[in-house]
Every structure is written in structure tokens, then in C-alpha cells.
Coordinates of C-alpha atoms and ligand atoms in Angstrom, one line a residue:
M121 CA 28.9 -5.9 -6.9
A122 CA 27.8 -2.7 -5.3
G123 CA 24.0 -2.4 -5.7
P124 CA 22.0 0.9 -5.9
V125 CA 20.4 0.3 -2.4
P126 CA 23.2 -0.7 0.2
E127 CA 20.6 -1.4 2.9
L128 CA 19.4 -4.4 0.9
E129 CA 22.6 -5.5 -0.8
D130 CA 23.4 -8.5 1.4
R131 CA 19.8 -9.8 1.2
A132 CA 19.7 -9.3 -2.5
A133 CA 23.1 -11.0 -3.0
A134 CA 22.2 -14.1 -0.9
C135 CA 18.9 -14.4 -3.0
A136 CA 20.8 -14.1 -6.2
E137 CA 23.4 -16.6 -5.2
R138 CA 20.7 -19.1 -4.3
L139 CA 18.9 -18.5 -7.7
H140 CA 22.1 -19.0 -9.5
E141 CA 22.7 -22.4 -7.8
A142 CA 19.2 -23.6 -9.1
D143 CA 18.8 -26.0 -11.9
R144 CA 15.6 -24.3 -12.7
V145 CA 13.3 -21.8 -11.1
L146 CA 9.5 -21.4 -10.7
L147 CA 8.8 -17.8 -10.8
A148 CA 5.5 -16.8 -9.2
S149 CA 4.3 -13.2 -9.4
H150 CA 1.3 -11.0 -8.8
I151 CA -1.2 -10.0 -11.4
D152 CA -0.8 -6.2 -11.5
A153 CA 1.4 -3.7 -13.0
D154 CA 4.1 -4.1 -10.3
G155 CA 3.8 -7.9 -10.3
L156 CA 4.1 -8.0 -14.2
T157 CA 7.2 -5.8 -14.4
S158 CA 8.7 -7.8 -11.4
A159 CA 8.2 -10.9 -13.5
A160 CA 9.7 -9.3 -16.5
V161 CA 12.8 -8.1 -14.6
A162 CA 13.1 -11.5 -13.1
S163 CA 12.7 -13.4 -16.3
S164 CA 15.2 -11.3 -18.1
A165 CA 17.7 -11.6 -15.4
L166 CA 17.3 -15.5 -15.2
E167 CA 17.5 -15.7 -18.9
R168 CA 20.6 -13.7 -19.2
A169 CA 22.1 -15.8 -16.3
S170 CA 21.1 -19.1 -18.2
V171 CA 18.9 -20.3 -15.5
P172 CA 15.9 -22.0 -16.9
F173 CA 12.6 -20.9 -15.5
E174 CA 8.8 -21.0 -15.8
V175 CA 6.4 -18.2 -14.9
V176 CA 3.0 -18.3 -13.1
F177 CA 0.8 -15.5 -12.0
E178 CA -1.5 -15.5 -9.1
K179 CA -4.3 -13.0 -8.2
Q180 CA -3.7 -13.4 -4.5
L181 CA -1.1 -15.7 -2.9
D182 CA -3.5 -17.6 -0.6
E183 CA -3.1 -21.0 0.8
D184 CA -4.6 -22.6 -2.3
A185 CA -2.2 -20.8 -4.5
I186 CA 0.8 -21.8 -2.3
A187 CA -0.4 -25.4 -2.3
R188 CA -0.6 -25.4 -6.0
I189 CA 2.9 -24.1 -6.2
A190 CA 4.2 -26.7 -3.8
R191 CA 2.7 -29.5 -5.8
T192 CA 5.0 -28.6 -8.8
D193 CA 8.4 -30.4 -8.7
Y194 CA 10.4 -27.2 -8.6
E195 CA 13.0 -27.1 -5.9
T196 CA 13.5 -23.3 -6.1
V197 CA 10.5 -20.9 -6.2
W198 CA 11.1 -17.3 -6.7
F199 CA 8.2 -15.1 -5.4
T200 CA 8.1 -11.6 -6.7
D201 CA 5.7 -8.7 -5.5
F202 CA 4.2 -11.0 -3.0
G203 CA 5.3 -13.8 -0.5
S204 CA 6.3 -11.7 2.5
G205 CA 2.8 -11.4 3.8
Q206 CA 2.2 -15.2 3.5
L207 CA 5.6 -16.1 4.8
D208 CA 4.3 -18.4 7.6
V209 CA 2.2 -20.4 5.1
I210 CA 5.1 -20.6 2.6
T211 CA 7.6 -21.8 5.1
D212 CA 5.2 -24.5 6.2
Y213 CA 4.6 -25.8 2.6
A214 CA 8.3 -25.4 1.7
A215 CA 9.2 -27.6 4.6
D216 CA 6.7 -30.2 3.6
G217 CA 7.1 -29.9 -0.1
G218 CA 10.9 -29.6 -0.2
F219 CA 11.2 -26.4 -1.9
T220 CA 13.3 -23.3 -1.2
P221 CA 11.5 -20.0 -1.4
V222 CA 13.3 -16.9 -2.6
I223 CA 11.2 -13.8 -2.0
A224 CA 11.5 -10.3 -3.4
D225 CA 8.6 -8.3 -2.1
H226 CA 7.6 -5.1 -0.5
H227 CA 4.4 -5.9 1.4
Q228 CA 4.1 -6.2 5.2
P229 CA 5.9 -9.5 6.2
A230 CA 4.1 -12.0 8.2
D231 CA 5.6 -13.1 11.6
A232 CA 8.1 -15.7 10.2
D233 CA 11.4 -15.5 8.5
T234 CA 13.3 -17.4 5.8
E235 CA 16.8 -17.4 4.5
F236 CA 16.3 -15.8 1.2
H237 CA 14.1 -12.8 1.8
C238 CA 14.7 -9.3 0.3
N239 CA 12.0 -6.7 1.4
P240 CA 12.5 -3.0 2.1
L241 CA 10.5 -3.2 5.3
L242 CA 13.0 -5.6 6.8
E243 CA 15.7 -2.8 6.6
G244 CA 13.7 0.2 7.8
L245 CA 12.7 1.4 4.2
D246 CA 9.1 2.2 3.4
G247 CA 7.6 -0.5 1.1
A248 CA 4.7 1.8 0.1
S249 CA 6.7 4.7 -1.2
E250 CA 10.4 3.9 -1.4
L251 CA 10.6 0.5 -3.1
S252 CA 8.2 -1.5 -5.2
G253 CA 8.1 -5.2 -5.9
A254 CA 9.8 -4.6 -9.3
G255 CA 12.3 -2.4 -7.6
T256 CA 13.1 -5.1 -5.1
T257 CA 13.3 -7.7 -7.9
Y258 CA 15.6 -5.3 -9.7
L259 CA 18.1 -5.4 -6.8
L260 CA 18.3 -9.2 -7.1
A261 CA 18.6 -8.8 -11.0
R262 CA 21.6 -6.5 -10.5
E263 CA 23.2 -9.1 -8.2
L264 CA 22.4 -11.9 -10.6
A265 CA 24.3 -10.0 -13.3
G266 CA 27.3 -9.6 -10.9
D267 CA 27.3 -13.4 -10.6
C268 CA 26.6 -13.9 -14.2
V269 CA 30.1 -12.6 -15.2
V270 CA 31.8 -15.8 -13.8
R271 CA 29.2 -18.0 -15.4
S272 CA 29.3 -19.7 -18.8
P273 CA 27.2 -18.2 -21.6
K274 CA 23.7 -19.7 -22.4
G275 CA 23.5 -23.5 -22.5
E276 CA 21.4 -25.3 -25.0
N277 CA 19.1 -27.2 -22.8
H278 CA 18.3 -23.9 -21.2
D279 CA 16.4 -22.6 -24.0
E280 CA 14.4 -25.8 -24.5
A281 CA 13.3 -26.0 -20.8
S282 CA 12.3 -22.4 -20.3
G283 CA 10.6 -22.0 -23.7
E284 CA 8.5 -25.0 -23.5
R285 CA 7.5 -24.5 -20.0
R286 CA 6.6 -20.9 -20.4
E287 CA 4.4 -21.7 -23.2
R288 CA 2.5 -24.3 -21.2
E289 CA 1.9 -22.1 -18.2
S290 CA 1.6 -18.6 -19.5
G291 CA 0.0 -18.9 -23.1
P292 CA 1.9 -17.2 -26.0
N293 CA 5.6 -17.5 -25.6
P294 CA 7.4 -14.3 -25.1
P295 CA 10.4 -13.6 -27.3
T296 CA 13.3 -15.8 -26.4
D297 CA 15.7 -12.9 -25.8
P298 CA 13.8 -10.8 -23.4
T299 CA 15.8 -7.7 -23.8
M300 CA 13.2 -5.0 -23.3
T301 CA 14.2 -2.7 -26.0
D302 CA 16.8 -2.5 -28.7
G303 CA 17.3 0.2 -31.3
G304 CA 21.0 0.2 -30.4
T305 CA 20.3 2.9 -27.8
V306 CA 21.0 0.7 -24.8
A307 CA 24.7 0.4 -24.1
T308 CA 26.0 -3.1 -24.0
T309 CA 27.4 -2.6 -20.5
A310 CA 24.0 -1.6 -19.2
R311 CA 22.6 -4.9 -20.3
A312 CA 25.5 -6.8 -19.0
D313 CA 24.9 -5.5 -15.5
N314 CA 21.1 -5.5 -16.0
R315 CA 20.8 -1.7 -15.4
D316 CA 18.7 -1.5 -18.5
L317 CA 16.0 -3.2 -16.5
A318 CA 15.7 -0.1 -14.3
A319 CA 13.1 1.2 -16.8
L320 CA 10.8 -1.7 -16.0
A321 CA 11.4 -1.4 -12.2
V322 CA 10.3 2.3 -12.4
V323 CA 7.1 1.3 -14.4
G324 CA 6.3 -1.0 -11.4
A325 CA 7.0 1.7 -8.8
V326 CA 4.9 4.1 -10.7
G327 CA 2.2 1.5 -11.2
D328 CA 2.0 1.0 -7.4
M329 CA 1.4 4.8 -7.1
Q330 CA 4.8 5.3 -5.4
A331 CA 5.4 8.5 -7.2
S332 CA 2.0 9.9 -6.0
S333 CA 3.8 12.8 -4.0
G334 CA 5.0 14.1 -7.3
E335 CA 8.2 12.0 -7.8
L336 CA 10.0 8.9 -6.9
H337 CA 12.2 9.1 -3.8
G338 CA 14.4 6.9 -1.5
A339 CA 15.6 3.7 -3.0
N340 CA 13.3 4.2 -6.1
A341 CA 15.3 7.4 -6.9
E342 CA 18.6 5.4 -6.8
I343 CA 17.0 3.0 -9.4
V344 CA 15.9 6.0 -11.4
A345 CA 19.5 7.1 -11.4
D346 CA 20.7 3.7 -12.7
G347 CA 18.1 3.9 -15.5
V348 CA 19.3 7.5 -16.4
E349 CA 23.0 6.3 -16.5
A350 CA 22.1 3.2 -18.5
G351 CA 20.4 5.6 -21.0
V352 CA 16.8 3.9 -20.6
L353 CA 15.1 6.6 -18.5
E354 CA 14.7 10.3 -18.4
P355 CA 12.9 12.1 -15.7
T356 CA 11.1 15.2 -16.9
T357 CA 9.1 17.9 -15.1
D358 CA 5.7 17.6 -16.5
L359 CA 2.0 18.3 -15.9
A360 CA 1.1 15.7 -13.3
L361 CA -1.7 14.5 -15.5
Y362 CA -2.5 11.1 -16.8
G363 CA -2.1 10.8 -20.6
T364 CA 0.6 13.3 -21.6
Q365 CA 1.8 10.9 -24.3
T366 CA -1.5 9.6 -25.9
R367 CA -4.3 12.0 -24.9
P368 CA -5.2 14.9 -27.2
L369 CA -4.8 18.2 -25.2
P370 CA -8.4 19.0 -24.5
K371 CA -8.9 15.4 -23.2
L372 CA -5.7 15.5 -21.1
L373 CA -7.0 18.7 -19.3
E374 CA -10.6 17.6 -19.2
Y375 CA -9.9 14.3 -17.4
A376 CA -7.5 15.9 -15.0
T377 CA -9.5 15.6 -11.8
D378 CA -6.8 14.8 -9.2
V379 CA -6.5 18.6 -8.8
R380 CA -9.9 20.0 -9.9
I381 CA -9.7 23.1 -12.0
P382 CA -13.1 24.8 -12.3
G383 CA -14.1 25.5 -15.9
I384 CA -11.6 22.8 -17.2
S385 CA -12.0 19.6 -15.2
N386 CA -14.8 17.4 -16.5
D387 CA -15.6 20.3 -18.9
Q388 CA -14.6 19.5 -22.5
R389 CA -15.9 22.8 -23.9
G390 CA -14.2 24.6 -21.1
A391 CA -10.9 22.9 -21.8
M392 CA -11.1 23.6 -25.6
R393 CA -12.0 27.3 -24.8
F394 CA -8.9 27.5 -22.5
L395 CA -6.6 26.1 -25.0
D396 CA -8.0 28.1 -27.9
G397 CA -7.4 31.2 -25.8
L398 CA -3.6 30.6 -25.8
D399 CA -1.5 32.2 -28.4
L400 CA -0.2 28.8 -29.7
E401 CA -0.8 26.5 -32.7
L402 CA -2.2 23.5 -30.7
R403 CA -3.8 21.8 -33.7
D404 CA -2.0 20.1 -36.5
D405 CA -2.4 20.7 -40.2
A406 CA -5.4 18.3 -40.3
G407 CA -7.0 20.3 -37.5
E408 CA -6.6 17.5 -35.0
W409 CA -5.6 18.4 -31.4
R410 CA -1.9 17.9 -30.7
R411 CA -0.8 16.0 -27.6
W412 CA 1.4 17.2 -24.7
G413 CA 4.3 15.1 -25.6
D414 CA 4.3 16.6 -29.1
L415 CA 4.7 20.2 -27.8
T416 CA 8.1 21.9 -27.6
T417 CA 9.4 22.7 -24.1
A418 CA 8.5 26.4 -24.7
E419 CA 5.1 25.5 -25.7
Q420 CA 4.7 23.2 -22.7
Q421 CA 5.8 26.0 -20.5
T422 CA 3.2 28.4 -21.9
V423 CA 0.3 25.9 -21.5
A424 CA 1.5 25.0 -17.9
S425 CA 1.8 28.6 -16.7
A426 CA -1.5 29.6 -18.3
L427 CA -3.0 26.6 -16.5
V428 CA -1.5 27.6 -13.1
K429 CA -2.8 31.2 -13.6
H430 CA -6.2 29.9 -14.6
A431 CA -6.4 27.6 -11.6
I432 CA -5.3 30.5 -9.2
S433 CA -7.9 32.9 -10.8
R434 CA -10.7 30.2 -10.0
G435 CA -9.6 30.0 -6.4
V436 CA -7.7 26.6 -6.4
P437 CA -5.5 26.8 -3.3
A438 CA -1.7 27.0 -3.6
S439 CA -1.2 23.7 -1.9
K440 CA -3.3 22.0 -4.7
I441 CA -1.6 23.9 -7.5
D442 CA 1.8 22.4 -6.4
G443 CA 0.2 19.0 -7.3
L444 CA -0.4 20.1 -11.0
V445 CA 3.3 19.7 -11.7
G446 CA 5.4 16.5 -11.1
T447 CA 8.1 14.3 -12.4
S448 CA 7.2 12.0 -15.2
Y449 CA 9.5 9.2 -16.3
Q450 CA 10.1 8.7 -19.9
L451 CA 11.3 5.4 -21.3
T452 CA 13.7 6.9 -23.8
A453 CA 14.1 3.7 -25.9
E454 CA 10.3 3.6 -26.6
P455 CA 8.7 5.5 -29.3
A456 CA 7.4 8.9 -28.4
G457 CA 3.5 9.2 -28.4
T458 CA 2.9 5.6 -27.3
E459 CA 1.7 4.3 -24.0
L460 CA 5.2 2.7 -23.6
R461 CA 7.0 5.9 -23.5
D462 CA 5.7 7.2 -20.3
A463 CA 6.0 5.0 -17.0
S464 CA 2.5 5.9 -15.9
E465 CA 0.8 5.1 -19.2
F466 CA 2.8 2.0 -19.4
S467 CA 1.7 0.7 -16.0
T468 CA -1.9 1.3 -16.8
L469 CA -1.5 -0.6 -20.0
L470 CA -0.2 -3.5 -17.9
N471 CA -3.0 -3.4 -15.4
A472 CA -5.3 -3.6 -18.3
T473 CA -3.9 -7.0 -19.2
A474 CA -3.1 -8.5 -15.8
R475 CA -6.3 -7.6 -14.0
Y476 CA -8.2 -9.3 -16.8
D477 CA -6.5 -12.6 -16.7
R478 CA -4.2 -11.7 -19.6
A479 CA -0.9 -11.4 -17.6
D480 CA 0.7 -13.2 -20.5
V481 CA 0.0 -10.4 -22.8
G482 CA 1.4 -7.8 -20.4
L483 CA 4.5 -9.8 -19.8
A484 CA 5.1 -10.3 -23.6
V485 CA 4.9 -6.5 -24.0
C486 CA 7.4 -6.0 -21.1
L487 CA 9.7 -8.5 -22.7
G488 CA 9.8 -6.6 -26.0
D489 CA 6.8 -7.8 -28.0
R490 CA 5.8 -4.9 -30.2
G491 CA 3.5 -6.8 -32.5
G492 CA 0.5 -8.9 -31.6
A493 CA 0.9 -8.5 -27.8
L494 CA 1.0 -4.9 -27.9
E495 CA -2.0 -4.6 -30.2
R496 CA -4.0 -7.0 -27.8
A497 CA -2.8 -4.9 -24.8
R498 CA -4.2 -1.8 -26.5
E499 CA -7.6 -3.4 -27.0
L500 CA -7.6 -4.6 -23.3
L501 CA -6.7 -1.0 -22.4
R502 CA -9.7 0.4 -24.2
S503 CA -12.1 -2.0 -22.3
H504 CA -10.3 -1.3 -19.0
R505 CA -10.7 2.5 -19.4
R506 CA -14.5 2.0 -20.1
N507 CA -14.7 -0.2 -17.0
L508 CA -13.0 2.3 -14.8
S509 CA -15.0 5.2 -16.0
E510 CA -18.3 3.1 -15.6
G511 CA -17.1 2.1 -12.1
I512 CA -16.4 5.7 -11.1
D513 CA -19.7 6.8 -12.4
L514 CA -21.6 4.1 -10.5
V515 CA -19.9 5.0 -7.2
T516 CA -20.3 8.8 -7.8
T517 CA -24.0 8.5 -8.7
E518 CA -24.9 6.0 -6.0
G519 CA -22.7 7.5 -3.5
V520 CA -21.0 6.0 -0.5
T521 CA -22.1 5.4 3.1
N522 CA -20.4 7.2 5.9
E523 CA -19.6 5.1 8.8
G524 CA -17.9 7.7 11.0
H525 CA -14.2 7.0 10.4
V526 CA -14.6 5.2 7.1
Q527 CA -16.8 5.5 4.0
W528 CA -17.8 2.4 1.9
F529 CA -19.8 1.0 -1.1
H530 CA -20.7 -2.4 -2.1
A531 CA -20.4 -3.0 -5.8
G532 CA -21.7 -6.6 -5.8
D533 CA -20.9 -8.0 -9.2
R534 CA -21.1 -4.7 -11.0
I535 CA -17.4 -3.9 -10.7
R536 CA -14.8 -6.6 -11.2
E537 CA -13.0 -7.4 -7.9
T538 CA -9.6 -6.9 -9.6
I539 CA -10.2 -3.3 -10.4
V540 CA -12.6 -2.2 -7.5
G541 CA -9.6 -0.8 -5.6
I542 CA -8.5 1.3 -8.5
V543 CA -12.0 2.6 -8.9
A544 CA -12.2 3.3 -5.2
G545 CA -8.9 5.2 -5.3
M546 CA -9.9 7.3 -8.4
A547 CA -13.3 8.1 -7.0
L548 CA -11.8 9.4 -3.7
G549 CA -12.4 13.1 -4.1
N550 CA -15.2 13.2 -6.3
E551 CA -18.5 14.8 -5.3
G552 CA -19.7 13.3 -2.0
I553 CA -16.7 11.2 -1.6
D554 CA -14.4 13.1 0.8
R555 CA -10.7 12.7 0.9
D556 CA -10.9 13.2 4.7
R557 CA -11.5 9.5 5.4
P558 CA -10.5 6.3 3.8
I559 CA -12.8 4.4 1.4
L560 CA -13.6 0.7 1.6
A561 CA -15.0 -1.0 -1.5
F562 CA -16.7 -4.4 -1.6
A563 CA -17.1 -6.6 -4.8
A564 CA -18.1 -10.1 -5.4
K565 CA -15.5 -12.7 -6.0
S566 CA -16.3 -14.4 -9.3
D567 CA -14.6 -17.6 -8.6
E568 CA -15.7 -17.8 -4.8
P569 CA -19.4 -17.2 -4.3
D570 CA -19.1 -17.4 -0.6
A571 CA -16.4 -14.7 -0.3
V572 CA -16.2 -11.0 -0.8
K573 CA -13.3 -8.8 -1.9
V574 CA -12.6 -5.6 0.0
S575 CA -10.3 -2.9 -1.2
G576 CA -9.3 0.0 1.0
R577 CA -7.7 3.3 -0.3
G578 CA -6.5 6.3 1.7
T579 CA -4.5 9.4 1.1
H580 CA -1.0 10.2 2.1
A581 CA -2.2 13.0 4.3
L582 CA -4.2 10.4 6.3
V583 CA -1.2 8.3 6.5
R584 CA 0.7 11.2 8.0
Q585 CA -2.1 11.2 10.6
G586 CA -1.5 7.6 11.5
L587 CA -3.7 5.6 9.0
D588 CA -2.4 2.2 8.1
L589 CA -4.9 0.3 6.1
S590 CA -2.9 -2.9 5.9
V591 CA -3.3 -3.2 9.7
V592 CA -7.0 -2.2 9.4
L593 CA -7.8 -4.6 6.6
G594 CA -5.8 -7.4 8.0
E595 CA -7.2 -7.3 11.4
A596 CA -10.8 -6.6 10.5
A597 CA -10.7 -9.4 8.0
R598 CA -9.3 -11.8 10.5
H599 CA -11.8 -10.8 13.0
V600 CA -14.6 -12.2 10.7
G601 CA -12.5 -15.3 9.5
G602 CA -11.0 -13.6 6.5
D603 CA -7.5 -12.4 5.7
G604 CA -6.0 -9.2 4.1
G605 CA -3.0 -7.0 4.0
G606 CA -1.1 -4.6 1.7
H607 CA 0.3 -1.0 2.4
D608 CA -0.6 1.7 4.7
V609 CA -2.3 3.8 2.0
A610 CA -3.8 0.9 -0.1
A611 CA -4.8 -2.5 1.1
G612 CA -7.1 -5.4 0.4
A613 CA -8.8 -8.4 2.0
T614 CA -11.1 -11.3 1.4
V615 CA -13.9 -11.8 3.9
P616 CA -16.7 -14.4 4.1
A617 CA -19.9 -13.2 2.3
G618 CA -22.4 -11.9 4.8
R619 CA -19.9 -10.8 7.3
E620 CA -19.5 -7.3 5.8
P621 CA -21.2 -5.5 8.6
D622 CA -19.0 -7.0 11.3
F623 CA -15.9 -6.3 9.1
L624 CA -17.0 -2.7 8.7
K625 CA -17.6 -2.1 12.3
R626 CA -14.1 -3.5 13.3
A627 CA -12.4 -1.5 10.5
D628 CA -14.2 1.7 11.5
D629 CA -13.1 1.4 15.1
L630 CA -9.6 0.6 14.1
V631 CA -9.4 3.7 11.7
G632 CA -10.8 5.7 14.6
E633 CA -8.1 4.5 16.9
Q634 CA -5.3 5.2 14.3
L635 CA -6.5 8.6 13.7
G636 CA -7.0 9.4 17.3
Q637 CA -10.6 10.2 16.9
Ligands
C5P998 O1 -4.1 1.3 -12.1 P1 -3.7 2.1 -11.0 O2 -4.4 2.1 -9.8 O3 -2.1 1.9 -10.9 O4 -3.9 3.6 -11.7 C1 -2.8 4.5 -11.7 C2 -3.5 5.9 -11.8 O5 -3.6 6.2 -13.3 C3 -4.9 6.0 -11.5 O6 -5.1 6.2 -10.1 C4 -5.4 7.3 -12.2 O7 -5.0 8.4 -11.6 C5 -4.7 7.1 -13.5 N1 -5.5 6.5 -14.6 C6 -6.2 7.4 -15.4 N2 -7.0 7.0 -16.4 C7 -7.1 5.7 -16.7 C8 -6.3 4.8 -15.9 C9 -5.5 5.3 -14.9 O8 -6.3 8.7 -15.0 N3 -7.8 5.3 -17.7
C5P999 O1 -0.1 -5.4 -4.6 P1 0.3 -4.0 -4.9 O2 1.2 -3.4 -3.9 O3 1.1 -4.2 -6.2 O4 -0.9 -3.1 -5.2 C1 -0.7 -1.8 -5.4 C2 -2.0 -1.2 -5.8 O5 -2.3 -0.3 -4.7 C3 -1.9 -0.3 -7.0 O6 -2.6 -0.9 -8.1 C4 -2.6 1.0 -6.6 O7 -3.8 1.0 -7.2 C5 -2.7 1.0 -5.2 N1 -2.0 2.1 -4.5 C6 -2.8 3.2 -4.3 N2 -2.1 4.3 -3.8 C7 -0.8 4.2 -3.3 C8 -0.2 2.9 -3.3 C9 -0.8 1.9 -4.1 O8 -3.9 3.4 -4.7 N3 -0.2 5.2 -2.8
C5P1000 O1 -6.6 -5.6 -4.7 P1 -6.2 -4.2 -4.2 O2 -5.8 -3.4 -5.4 O3 -7.1 -3.5 -3.4 O4 -4.9 -4.5 -3.3 C1 -4.4 -3.3 -2.6 C2 -3.1 -3.9 -1.9 O5 -3.6 -4.9 -0.9 C3 -2.2 -4.7 -2.8 O6 -1.0 -4.4 -2.3 C4 -2.5 -6.1 -2.5 O7 -1.4 -7.0 -2.7 C5 -2.9 -6.2 -1.1 N1 -3.8 -7.2 -0.8 C6 -3.5 -8.1 0.3 N2 -4.4 -9.1 0.6 C7 -5.6 -9.3 0.0 C8 -6.0 -8.4 -1.0 C9 -5.0 -7.3 -1.4 O8 -2.4 -8.0 0.9 N3 -6.4 -10.3 0.4
ZN1001 ZN1 3.6 -4.2 -5.6

């Protein structure tokens, strides 16, 4: 079957064929929005292909995690959104423990290879901006559906096996038919070839910030096209602000800090004054502010052009103003006005579950649970938002230390290690935290007192000048006996506690070399 990304078709087909031959599969995925959507795409594809499976999530695929996986009696392990970076360790354990790894990932591969390995970086595509873990997994899902046509329908033992095991490993049991949405809007053919799963793949890509240049491109755009054809996705030109579906208009504008607009950003009264000054009915009958997603296209255009005019009049440079508008991806089968409707809000909802040890909740939401799991996810989102905003306040008030080529802060145990990278990325550009150099953020690891987590975040402009944080964090961490990796623009590492100064020195030198300074 012709897949949407020809460069990866052979690899995806080989992986899918191997998965189809398996009696049962252990699916191991990463705990963030991209990892969760990867797991959901993979689960749906396996379920539809009648391959029994069990899901496990790992915060980081380190040697301990790989050893745990090897100790299970699974002969086939499907790694999604991680695996490439640890390929050397995986292949060692696989040989010893007698399992076959199948890898769908987009992180920088380690120096080793394996037979069933799908990764955009192996075929010259960019793993940070052109294809995510969920997108790579989606390519396998498309191929699995291709095989599926010649397979018999669901067998009985299959439901027993997957149902029981999933309950044991990942808490509440997701619905047994993991079709993401129903409502009769998704064409049966789209489901038969798994194209309806493109919506989740796009949520993963957006969650990995792959749309941060304004829209998805490269292989991601091909997946968007699949989703549009399948009737599950609709790209729309929108304000490039977070919360177009769920935030009341003044809050939407007030919290818009990626492009700072004087008199509106971080200024609730200013935002309201601006909106009240427009010749539009922006409050409903009860006097409550409407939301962007509720406005008509004409109303949206009026607000957007007034906003641009306001920004110009306050001296915001044209290059920044372009960043006010971008493409947003609507999941058309989801109800308007909910977090699930907009790919960006959906991905944040998922991070709010996975990064707090509740990946089971996020997975259930991806798989169609619109009851208890969605309610629980919304509660988690409220506390995630509080944590992000407290974290950003902490960094902004206490400031960062400038090391020459990098800037850094150490949060100790005041910011959770699983969100310290998100906080660092969101704080970049705030007062005193320049976007002209990358930021490194340290946080204590709750389960490992003698280790420290580091997250690095840069900008696409710095990447264009030569920055590659996956190299920086990897090399600097190994220099002090730790390990790390990730993407050019966002990477992470674990280092021994107390070695932060040596790590910083090495990282600073490396960034200096990369940027030619
Ligand atoms: O969690 P992740 O790093 O993928 O966040 C994606 C982006 O969503 C953030 O960088 C930020 O711009 C936005 N966001 C936000 N408010 C939140 C959560 C996320 O503006 N409460
Ligand atoms: O492991 P993974 O690739 O899924 O982690 C991606 C994380 O990196 C996202 O949660 C996001 O916060 C961050 N990121 C970023 N800017 C990018 C790409 C990723 O901050 N351009
Ligand atoms: O944890 P954080 O959000 O900072 O991770 C950013 C990126 O770095 C992710 O893609 C993650 O998978 C990667 N990472 C890694 N090795 C680590 C920590 C993070 O490859 N030890
Ligand atoms: Zn990812």
C-alpha cells in the first residue's frame, strides 16, 4: 500500500509485517503528548489488525527501563517515540533476552542498527520539524492496515489477552474498540486504512512543537492531507495563540506572550479595553466573554486585523507580527469549544496527564473515553497550568545566570523534572531571559536523589545558526558520566548530582563552537 511518506515506506512496511507476524506485542512508549498519541495510534492499529498487545509507558528509556522490558516474556516489543537513541542498549538486551525490537521514533539514532527501524532521520528527513513519534507510528499503522485486508477479523482470544493485560499494566482499561471518535462522521474506508488516525498523529506533532514555525510541513503536511481526506482534520488560519477553543477572549489575548503586544500581553484590563473598543458583540447574552472559536469568520477577521493594527501602532516589528497568525488544526469529529477540538489544546491536555504519572488517563482519552477519563484529564490540566505558571513566575523573578553562550537556572525540587523543559521553553523571551542564547534548566529527580535532570531549549533562529542541543546535552552529559539527547531545538539529559558546574562548562563551550562564537 502506498504510504503518505515514500521515503519511509519500505521501513514502515517491514516493521508492520513483523508486527503482524507477532502472537502478541509489548508496546512501550514515552510519557508526553507525542508518546501518548503514538501509543494510541499503535494500539488502535494493533487492535484493528487483531494483534493482542499490552502498553507500558516510560519516562525515559534508560538501561533500567530496557532491562525491565527485556524481563517480560514478550518476543516482540514495539517502541514508539523513543528507542532510536538507545538502540545500542536495546540490541544488546534483545540479543540476550530473545526479543525482537520494532522501533518507530524520530530522535537522533545511536550508533547501531536493527532490522525493524523506522525513523525520519535515517532517510534524510528532519525529526524535529518534519515528523514526530506519532507521525512515524502512523506510517506503520497505515501499513498495518494494508496487511490487515488479507487477515481474518478479530479473534476471540485476542480480546481477552489485550484487555486483561492492559488493565494490569496501565490502570483503567481503555474502551475495547479504540476508534478515536464516532458520530458517523468518519468514513468507514478511512477507518479501514487507518487514515482516521492521522488526527492523533497531528496532535503528537503539534505537541512536539513541530508546528512552531506557523504550520506543519514536510512529511507532517502529508499526514495532515490524509486526515483532511479522511474527514477528521481541518487546518484553519487562526491567531497563533494558545486557547482559541477554550479561553475567553480577554484571557486569550492577555496570555499571548509569544509575540508580546504592549498594552495587551500580560495586561487583562488592556486586553478588555482593546476588545471593548471593537464594533462587535463579544459578550454573550449573560454578559460572559465569548471565545475565539465561537466567533464567525468575519468577526475573527475583524479582531485579527485590529490586533495587527494595534501591534504595529505599538512598534511591534513586522517580522514578529507575522508570528501572530498561523495554522491551527481542528479535529472535526470533536465537539467545538473543547480541548479536544484543537490539536494544540489537545496536546497540552495530554501532557497534563502523562507528565504526572497518569498516562493511562491520556491514553484512554485518545482512545475515545469521553466520560471519566476526560473529566480526570481536565482536573489534571488545571493543576498542570497552575504548575506551569508558578514555574514561569519562579524563573522570571529569580532570573537566570548567563554563562556566555548559554543561560541557566536550577529549580531544585521546586519544579517537577517532567515539566521543567516546558517551563524553560515558555520562559524564554520573558524579561531577563533573552532568546539570543539557549536556556538550560536543572531540576531534582524525585526517584533518583543522586541524579539531576537537565532540559535544554533553543529557538529555531539559533538552530539556523548551527545550534544542536541534542549534541550539546548528550556530549556534556557523557563528559560528566550522565547521558542525554533529543532534538536540535529541545533536548534533555540526566547528570550525576554535584556535577552541574562541569556539565555547564562543557555545554557552554559546545554551544560557543556551534554558534561560531
Ligand atoms: O507542553 P508543551 O511543551 O508541548 O506546550 C506546548 C505549548 O503550549 C507551550 O510552549 C505554550 O506555548 C503553550 N501552552 C500555553 N499555556 C498552557 C500550556 C501550554 O500557552 N497552559
Ligand atoms: O521527547 P519528545 O521529542 O517528545 O519531546 C518533545 C518536547 O520538546 C516537547 O514537549 C516540547 O516541549 C519540546 N520542544 C520544544 N520546541 C521544539 C520541539 C520540541 O520546546 N521546537
Ligand atoms: O524532558 P525534556 O522535555 O526536556 O526533553 C526534551 C527532549 O530531550 C525530548 O525529546 C526527550 O526525549 C529528550 N531527552 C533525551 N534524553 C534525556 C532526556 C530527554 O533524549 N535524558
Ligand atoms: Zn516525540
